[in-house]
Coordinates of C-alpha atoms in Angstrom, one line a residue:
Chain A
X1 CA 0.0 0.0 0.0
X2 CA 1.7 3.0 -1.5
X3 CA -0.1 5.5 1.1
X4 CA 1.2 3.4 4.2
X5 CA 4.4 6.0 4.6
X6 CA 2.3 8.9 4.9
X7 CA 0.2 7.2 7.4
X8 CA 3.2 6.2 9.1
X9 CA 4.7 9.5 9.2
X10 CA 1.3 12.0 9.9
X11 CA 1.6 9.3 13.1
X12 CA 4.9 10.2 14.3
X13 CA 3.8 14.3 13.9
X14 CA 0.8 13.6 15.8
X15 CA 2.8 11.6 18.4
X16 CA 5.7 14.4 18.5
X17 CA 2.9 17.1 18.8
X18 CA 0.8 15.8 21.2
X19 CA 4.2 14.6 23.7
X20 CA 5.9 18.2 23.6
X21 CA 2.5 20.0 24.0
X22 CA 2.4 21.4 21.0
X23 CA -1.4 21.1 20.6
X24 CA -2.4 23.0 23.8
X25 CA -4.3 26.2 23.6
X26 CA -2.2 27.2 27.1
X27 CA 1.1 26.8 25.1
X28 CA 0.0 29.1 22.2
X29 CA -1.0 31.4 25.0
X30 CA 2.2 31.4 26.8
X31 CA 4.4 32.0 23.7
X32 CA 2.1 34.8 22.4
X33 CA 3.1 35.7 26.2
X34 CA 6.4 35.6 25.7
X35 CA 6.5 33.3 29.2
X36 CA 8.8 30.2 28.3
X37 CA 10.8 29.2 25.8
X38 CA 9.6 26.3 24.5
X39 CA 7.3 26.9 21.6
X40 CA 10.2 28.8 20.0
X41 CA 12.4 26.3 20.9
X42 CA 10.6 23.9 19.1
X43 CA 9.9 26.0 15.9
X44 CA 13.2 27.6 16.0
X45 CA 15.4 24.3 16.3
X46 CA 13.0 22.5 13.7
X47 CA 14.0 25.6 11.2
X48 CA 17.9 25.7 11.9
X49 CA 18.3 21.7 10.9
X50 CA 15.5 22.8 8.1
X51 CA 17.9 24.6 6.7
X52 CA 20.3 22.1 6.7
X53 CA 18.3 20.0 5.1
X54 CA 17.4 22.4 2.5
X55 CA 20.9 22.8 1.7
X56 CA 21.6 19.3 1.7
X57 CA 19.1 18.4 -0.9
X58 CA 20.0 21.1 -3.1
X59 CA 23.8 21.0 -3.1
X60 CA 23.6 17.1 -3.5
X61 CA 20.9 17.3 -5.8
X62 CA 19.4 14.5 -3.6
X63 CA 17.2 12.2 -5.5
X64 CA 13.9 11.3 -4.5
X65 CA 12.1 7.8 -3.8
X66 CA 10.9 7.4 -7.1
X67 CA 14.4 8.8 -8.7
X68 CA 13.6 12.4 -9.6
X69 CA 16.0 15.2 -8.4
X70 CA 13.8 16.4 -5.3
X71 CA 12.6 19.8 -6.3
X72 CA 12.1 22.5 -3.6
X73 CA 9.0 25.5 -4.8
X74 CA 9.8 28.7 -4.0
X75 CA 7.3 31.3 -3.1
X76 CA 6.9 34.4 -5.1
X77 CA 7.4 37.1 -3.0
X78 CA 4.1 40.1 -2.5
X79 CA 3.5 42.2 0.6
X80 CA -0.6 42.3 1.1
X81 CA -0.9 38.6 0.5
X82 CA 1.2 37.2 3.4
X83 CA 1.2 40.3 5.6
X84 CA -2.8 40.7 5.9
X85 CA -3.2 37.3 5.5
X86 CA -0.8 36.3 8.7
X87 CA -2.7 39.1 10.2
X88 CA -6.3 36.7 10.0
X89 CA -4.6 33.5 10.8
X90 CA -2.0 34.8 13.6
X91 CA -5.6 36.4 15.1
X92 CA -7.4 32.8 15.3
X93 CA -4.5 30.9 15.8
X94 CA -4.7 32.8 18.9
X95 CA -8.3 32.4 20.0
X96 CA -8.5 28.6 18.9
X97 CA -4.3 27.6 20.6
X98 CA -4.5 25.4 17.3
X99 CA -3.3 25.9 14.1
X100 CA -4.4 23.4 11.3
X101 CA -2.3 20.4 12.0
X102 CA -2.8 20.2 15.7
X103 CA -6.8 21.1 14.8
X104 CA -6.4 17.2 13.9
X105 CA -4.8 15.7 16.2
X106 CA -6.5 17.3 18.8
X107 CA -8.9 15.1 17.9
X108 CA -7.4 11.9 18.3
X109 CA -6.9 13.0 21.6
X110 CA -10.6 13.2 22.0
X111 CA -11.3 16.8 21.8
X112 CA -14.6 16.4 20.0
X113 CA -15.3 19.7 19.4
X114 CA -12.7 21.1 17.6
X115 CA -14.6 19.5 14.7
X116 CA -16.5 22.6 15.1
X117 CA -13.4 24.2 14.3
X118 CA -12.2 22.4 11.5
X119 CA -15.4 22.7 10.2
X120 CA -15.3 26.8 10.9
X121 CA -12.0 26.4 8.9
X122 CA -13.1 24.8 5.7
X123 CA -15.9 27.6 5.5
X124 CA -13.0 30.2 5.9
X125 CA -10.7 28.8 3.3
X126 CA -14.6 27.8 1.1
X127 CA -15.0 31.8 2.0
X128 CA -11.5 32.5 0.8
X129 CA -12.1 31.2 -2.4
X130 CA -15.3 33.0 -3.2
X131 CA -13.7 36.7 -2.7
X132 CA -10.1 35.7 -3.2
X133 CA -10.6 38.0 -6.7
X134 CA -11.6 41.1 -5.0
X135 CA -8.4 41.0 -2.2
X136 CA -4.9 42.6 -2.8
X137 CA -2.4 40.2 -3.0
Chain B
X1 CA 14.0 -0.9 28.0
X2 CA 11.8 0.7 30.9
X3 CA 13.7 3.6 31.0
X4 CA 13.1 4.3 27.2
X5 CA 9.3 3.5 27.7
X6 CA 9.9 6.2 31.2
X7 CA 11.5 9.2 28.6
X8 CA 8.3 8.3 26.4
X9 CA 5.8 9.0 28.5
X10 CA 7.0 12.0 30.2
X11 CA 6.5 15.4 28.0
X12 CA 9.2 15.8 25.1
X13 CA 11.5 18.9 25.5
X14 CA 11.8 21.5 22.5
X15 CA 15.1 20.0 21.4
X16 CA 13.4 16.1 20.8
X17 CA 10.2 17.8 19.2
X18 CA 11.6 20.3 16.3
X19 CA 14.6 17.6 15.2
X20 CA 11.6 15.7 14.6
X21 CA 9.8 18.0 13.1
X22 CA 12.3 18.6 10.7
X23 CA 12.7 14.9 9.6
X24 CA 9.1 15.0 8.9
X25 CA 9.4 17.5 6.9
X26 CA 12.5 16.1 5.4
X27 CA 10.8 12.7 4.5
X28 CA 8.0 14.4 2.6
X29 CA 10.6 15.6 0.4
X30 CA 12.3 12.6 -0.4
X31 CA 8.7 11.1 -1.0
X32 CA 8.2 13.6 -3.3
X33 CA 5.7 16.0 -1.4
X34 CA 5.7 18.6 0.4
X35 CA 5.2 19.7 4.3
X36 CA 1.7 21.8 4.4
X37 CA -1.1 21.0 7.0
X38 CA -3.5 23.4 5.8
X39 CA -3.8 22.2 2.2
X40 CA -5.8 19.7 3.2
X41 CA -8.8 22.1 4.6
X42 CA -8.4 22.8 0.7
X43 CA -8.9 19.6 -0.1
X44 CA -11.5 18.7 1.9
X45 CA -13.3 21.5 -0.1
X46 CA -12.5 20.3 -3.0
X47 CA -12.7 17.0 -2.2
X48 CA -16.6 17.9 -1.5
X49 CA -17.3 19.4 -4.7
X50 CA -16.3 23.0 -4.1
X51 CA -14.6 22.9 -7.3
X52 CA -18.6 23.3 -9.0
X53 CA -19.0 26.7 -7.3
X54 CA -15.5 28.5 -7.2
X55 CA -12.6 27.8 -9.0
X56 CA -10.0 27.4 -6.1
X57 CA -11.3 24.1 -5.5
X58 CA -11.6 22.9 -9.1
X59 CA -8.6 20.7 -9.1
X60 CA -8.5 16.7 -9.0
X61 CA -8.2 16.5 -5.4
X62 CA -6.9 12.6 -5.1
X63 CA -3.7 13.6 -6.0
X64 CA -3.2 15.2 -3.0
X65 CA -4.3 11.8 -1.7
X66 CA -0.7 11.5 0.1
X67 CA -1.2 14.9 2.2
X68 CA -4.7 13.4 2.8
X69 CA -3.5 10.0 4.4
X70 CA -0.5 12.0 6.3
X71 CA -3.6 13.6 8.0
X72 CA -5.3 10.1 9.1
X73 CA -2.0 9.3 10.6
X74 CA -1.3 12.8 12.3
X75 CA -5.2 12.1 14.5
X76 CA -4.1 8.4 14.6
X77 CA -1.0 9.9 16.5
X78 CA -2.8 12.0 18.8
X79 CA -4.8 8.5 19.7
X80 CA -2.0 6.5 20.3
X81 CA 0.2 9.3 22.0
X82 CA -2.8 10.6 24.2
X83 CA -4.2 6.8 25.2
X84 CA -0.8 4.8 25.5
X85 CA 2.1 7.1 25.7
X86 CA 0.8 9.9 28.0
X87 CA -0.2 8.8 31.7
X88 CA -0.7 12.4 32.8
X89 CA -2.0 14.7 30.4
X90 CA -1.1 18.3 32.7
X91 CA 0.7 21.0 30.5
X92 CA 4.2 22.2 31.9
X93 CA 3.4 25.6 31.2
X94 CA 5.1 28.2 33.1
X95 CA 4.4 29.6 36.5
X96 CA 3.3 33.3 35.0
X97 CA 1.1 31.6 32.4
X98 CA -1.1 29.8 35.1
X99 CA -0.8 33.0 37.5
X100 CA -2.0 35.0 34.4
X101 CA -5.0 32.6 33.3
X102 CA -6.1 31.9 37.2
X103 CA -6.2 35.8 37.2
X104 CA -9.1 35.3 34.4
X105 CA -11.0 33.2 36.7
X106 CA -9.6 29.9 35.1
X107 CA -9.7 26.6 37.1
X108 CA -6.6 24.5 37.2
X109 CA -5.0 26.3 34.7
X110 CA -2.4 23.6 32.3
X111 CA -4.6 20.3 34.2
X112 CA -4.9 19.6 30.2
X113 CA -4.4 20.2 26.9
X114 CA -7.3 22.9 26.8
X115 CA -9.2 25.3 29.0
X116 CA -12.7 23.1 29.7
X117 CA -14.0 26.6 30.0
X118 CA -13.7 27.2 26.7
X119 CA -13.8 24.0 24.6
X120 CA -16.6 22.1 25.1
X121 CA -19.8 21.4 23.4
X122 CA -21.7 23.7 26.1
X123 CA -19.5 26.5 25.7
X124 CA -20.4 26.7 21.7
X125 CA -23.5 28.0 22.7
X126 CA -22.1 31.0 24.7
X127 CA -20.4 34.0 23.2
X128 CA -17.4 32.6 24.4
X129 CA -17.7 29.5 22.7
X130 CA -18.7 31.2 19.5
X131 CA -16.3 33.7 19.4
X132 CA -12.8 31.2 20.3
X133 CA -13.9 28.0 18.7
X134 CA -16.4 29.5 15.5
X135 CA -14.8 32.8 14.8
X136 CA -11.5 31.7 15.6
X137 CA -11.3 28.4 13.3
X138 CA -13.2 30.3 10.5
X139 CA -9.9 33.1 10.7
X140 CA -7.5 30.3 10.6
X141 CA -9.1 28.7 7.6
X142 CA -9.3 31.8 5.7
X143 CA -6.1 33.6 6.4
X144 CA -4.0 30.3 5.9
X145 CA -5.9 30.4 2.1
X146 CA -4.8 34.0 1.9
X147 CA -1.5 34.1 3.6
X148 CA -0.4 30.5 1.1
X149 CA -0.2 28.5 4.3
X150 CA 0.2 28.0 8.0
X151 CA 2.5 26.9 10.6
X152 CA 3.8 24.0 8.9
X153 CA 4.2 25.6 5.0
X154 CA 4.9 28.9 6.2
X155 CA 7.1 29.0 9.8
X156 CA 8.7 25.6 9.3
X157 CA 9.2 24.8 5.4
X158 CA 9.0 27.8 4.5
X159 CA 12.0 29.5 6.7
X160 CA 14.0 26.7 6.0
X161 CA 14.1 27.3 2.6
X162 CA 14.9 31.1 3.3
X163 CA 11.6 31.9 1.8
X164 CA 11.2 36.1 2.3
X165 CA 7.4 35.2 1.9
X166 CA 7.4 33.2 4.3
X167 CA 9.5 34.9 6.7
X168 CA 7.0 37.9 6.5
X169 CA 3.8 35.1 6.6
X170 CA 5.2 34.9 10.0
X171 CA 5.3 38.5 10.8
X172 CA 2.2 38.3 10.4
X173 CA 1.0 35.4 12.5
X174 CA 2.8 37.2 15.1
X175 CA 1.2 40.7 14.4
X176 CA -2.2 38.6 15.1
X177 CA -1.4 36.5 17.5
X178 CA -0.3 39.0 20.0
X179 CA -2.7 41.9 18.7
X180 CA -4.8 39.0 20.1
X181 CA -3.2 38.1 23.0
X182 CA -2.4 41.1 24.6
X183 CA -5.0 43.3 23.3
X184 CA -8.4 40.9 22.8
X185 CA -8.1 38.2 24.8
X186 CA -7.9 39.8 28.1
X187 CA -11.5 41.0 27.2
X188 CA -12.9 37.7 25.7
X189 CA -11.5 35.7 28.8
X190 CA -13.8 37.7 31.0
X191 CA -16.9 36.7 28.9

């Protein structure tokens, strides 16, 4: 079964996530708080070996499972599109102490109702896509 | 063999977390994919059959299939982790950040991973409910859509390819996130 490794994998992000905390509202709270280092430790030491990685594929020219040269996409570069639009999301990710991934596996730890949430978020990106025309980006 | 089993089942410090993080990210590459949680609420959309009413969602949404799968696993993780690998489920948040919250009125600040005051199924029917859980997933979905993606695409993938998009993504988050914190929040919590 091809899709076994992703299943595999999404498990050990929703193990790692749930064991360090990273799903609980009172940790988004406390770094938006600037009360304890961990949440930046955890972004900020998952970024510095990202790099590394980065650079790894791309000066090796690392091949991927099925063969291909792994290809990295780069974002184009605007201001209104990520600035307003990291406004929105910085402002929920806030009020819900989730941001999509952790929506999920806050499930599996029996949170039933941020399915409410989850389903709030495929309106807003449903929502998204009906006035996406008439925003700056 | 117990004391590997012990260093599971107590919280994971920062420094166990994001290396792992990273390899996650760094296997999706080598599968061919890419690191981006919020795709899938585009998906999902498309998935059930936005794609006949706006054109965001108009794209064959099983070949996202992988990213789709990787999602079963990540609340398959949260099972396992929360009902075998976790024998006390209290937050180690700081001293401050329970003074802070208990200040609000909250009870047991950190007793687990989120404030019963606010997430439950009673609580949706108050404007407090409404406002964190409604309101606040329905920002999240839209400003990940707008922004290009979220914590995942954006803070971790994103930076580590020295993306200046995503570096100012971030800016962002942060400019709403503590707009929020230190601004709104104080208010809502008193709800």
């Amino acid at each position: 079964m091809k899709y076994l490794k992703y299943i595999a994998l999404g498990v050990l992000f929703g193990v790692t996530l749930t064991k360090a905390e990273i799903i609980s509202w009172y940790r988004i709270y406390e770094m938006f708080m600037f009360q304890s280092f961990h949440m930046y430790g955890v972004i900020g030491s998952a970024v510095v070996l990202g790099v590394g990685v980065n650079q790894y594929i791309k000066r090796t020219r690392m091949k991927s499972i099925s063969g291909e040269i792994i290809h990295i996409p780069n974002k184009p570069f605007s201001i209104p599109r990520y600035l307003i639009g990291g406004t929105l999301f910085g402002l929920g990710w806030a009020l819900t102490g989730a941001c999509p991934g952790p929506m999920f596996i806050l499930l599996g730890n029996g949170v039933w109702v941020i399915s409410i949430a989850i389903l709030s978020g495929l309106a807003g990106t449903y929502f998204y896509g009906l006035v996406r025309h008439k925003l700056p980006h | 063999m117990s004391y590997v089993i012990d260093f599971i089942q107590q919280p994971w410090p920062w420094y166990v977390a994001g290396p792992l993080i990273a390899f996650v990210m760094f296997a999706l590459y080598y599968f061919g994919n890419t690191f981006g949680m919020s795709s899938n609420f585009r998906n999902v959309c498309s998935m059930l059959g936005g794609g006949r009413s706006c054109d965001l969602f108009d794209f064959d949404w099983r070949e996202q299939t992988w990213n789709l799968m990787f999602t079963v696993g990540a609340i398959l993780g949260g099972f396992i982790a929360y009902n075998f690998l976790t024998p006390d489920t209290a937050v180690g948040i700081s001293p401050a950040t329970i003074a802070d919250l208990e200040a609000y009125g909250m009870v047991e600040p950190g007793k687990n991973f989120v404030p019963s005051e606010i997430f439950s199924f009673e609580e949706l029917l108050s404007w407090k409910g409404l406002i964190f859980i409604v309101f606040g997933g329905f920002l999240v979905g839209f400003g990940t859509r707008y922004a290009g993606g979220c914590t995942s695409g954006h803070a971790i993938s994103g930076m580590s390819n020295l993306q200046p998009a995503s570096l100012l993504a971030v800016v962002g988050f942060f400019i709403g996130g503590l707009l929020m914190t230190h601004f709104i929040l104080p208010h809502l919590l008193m709800l």
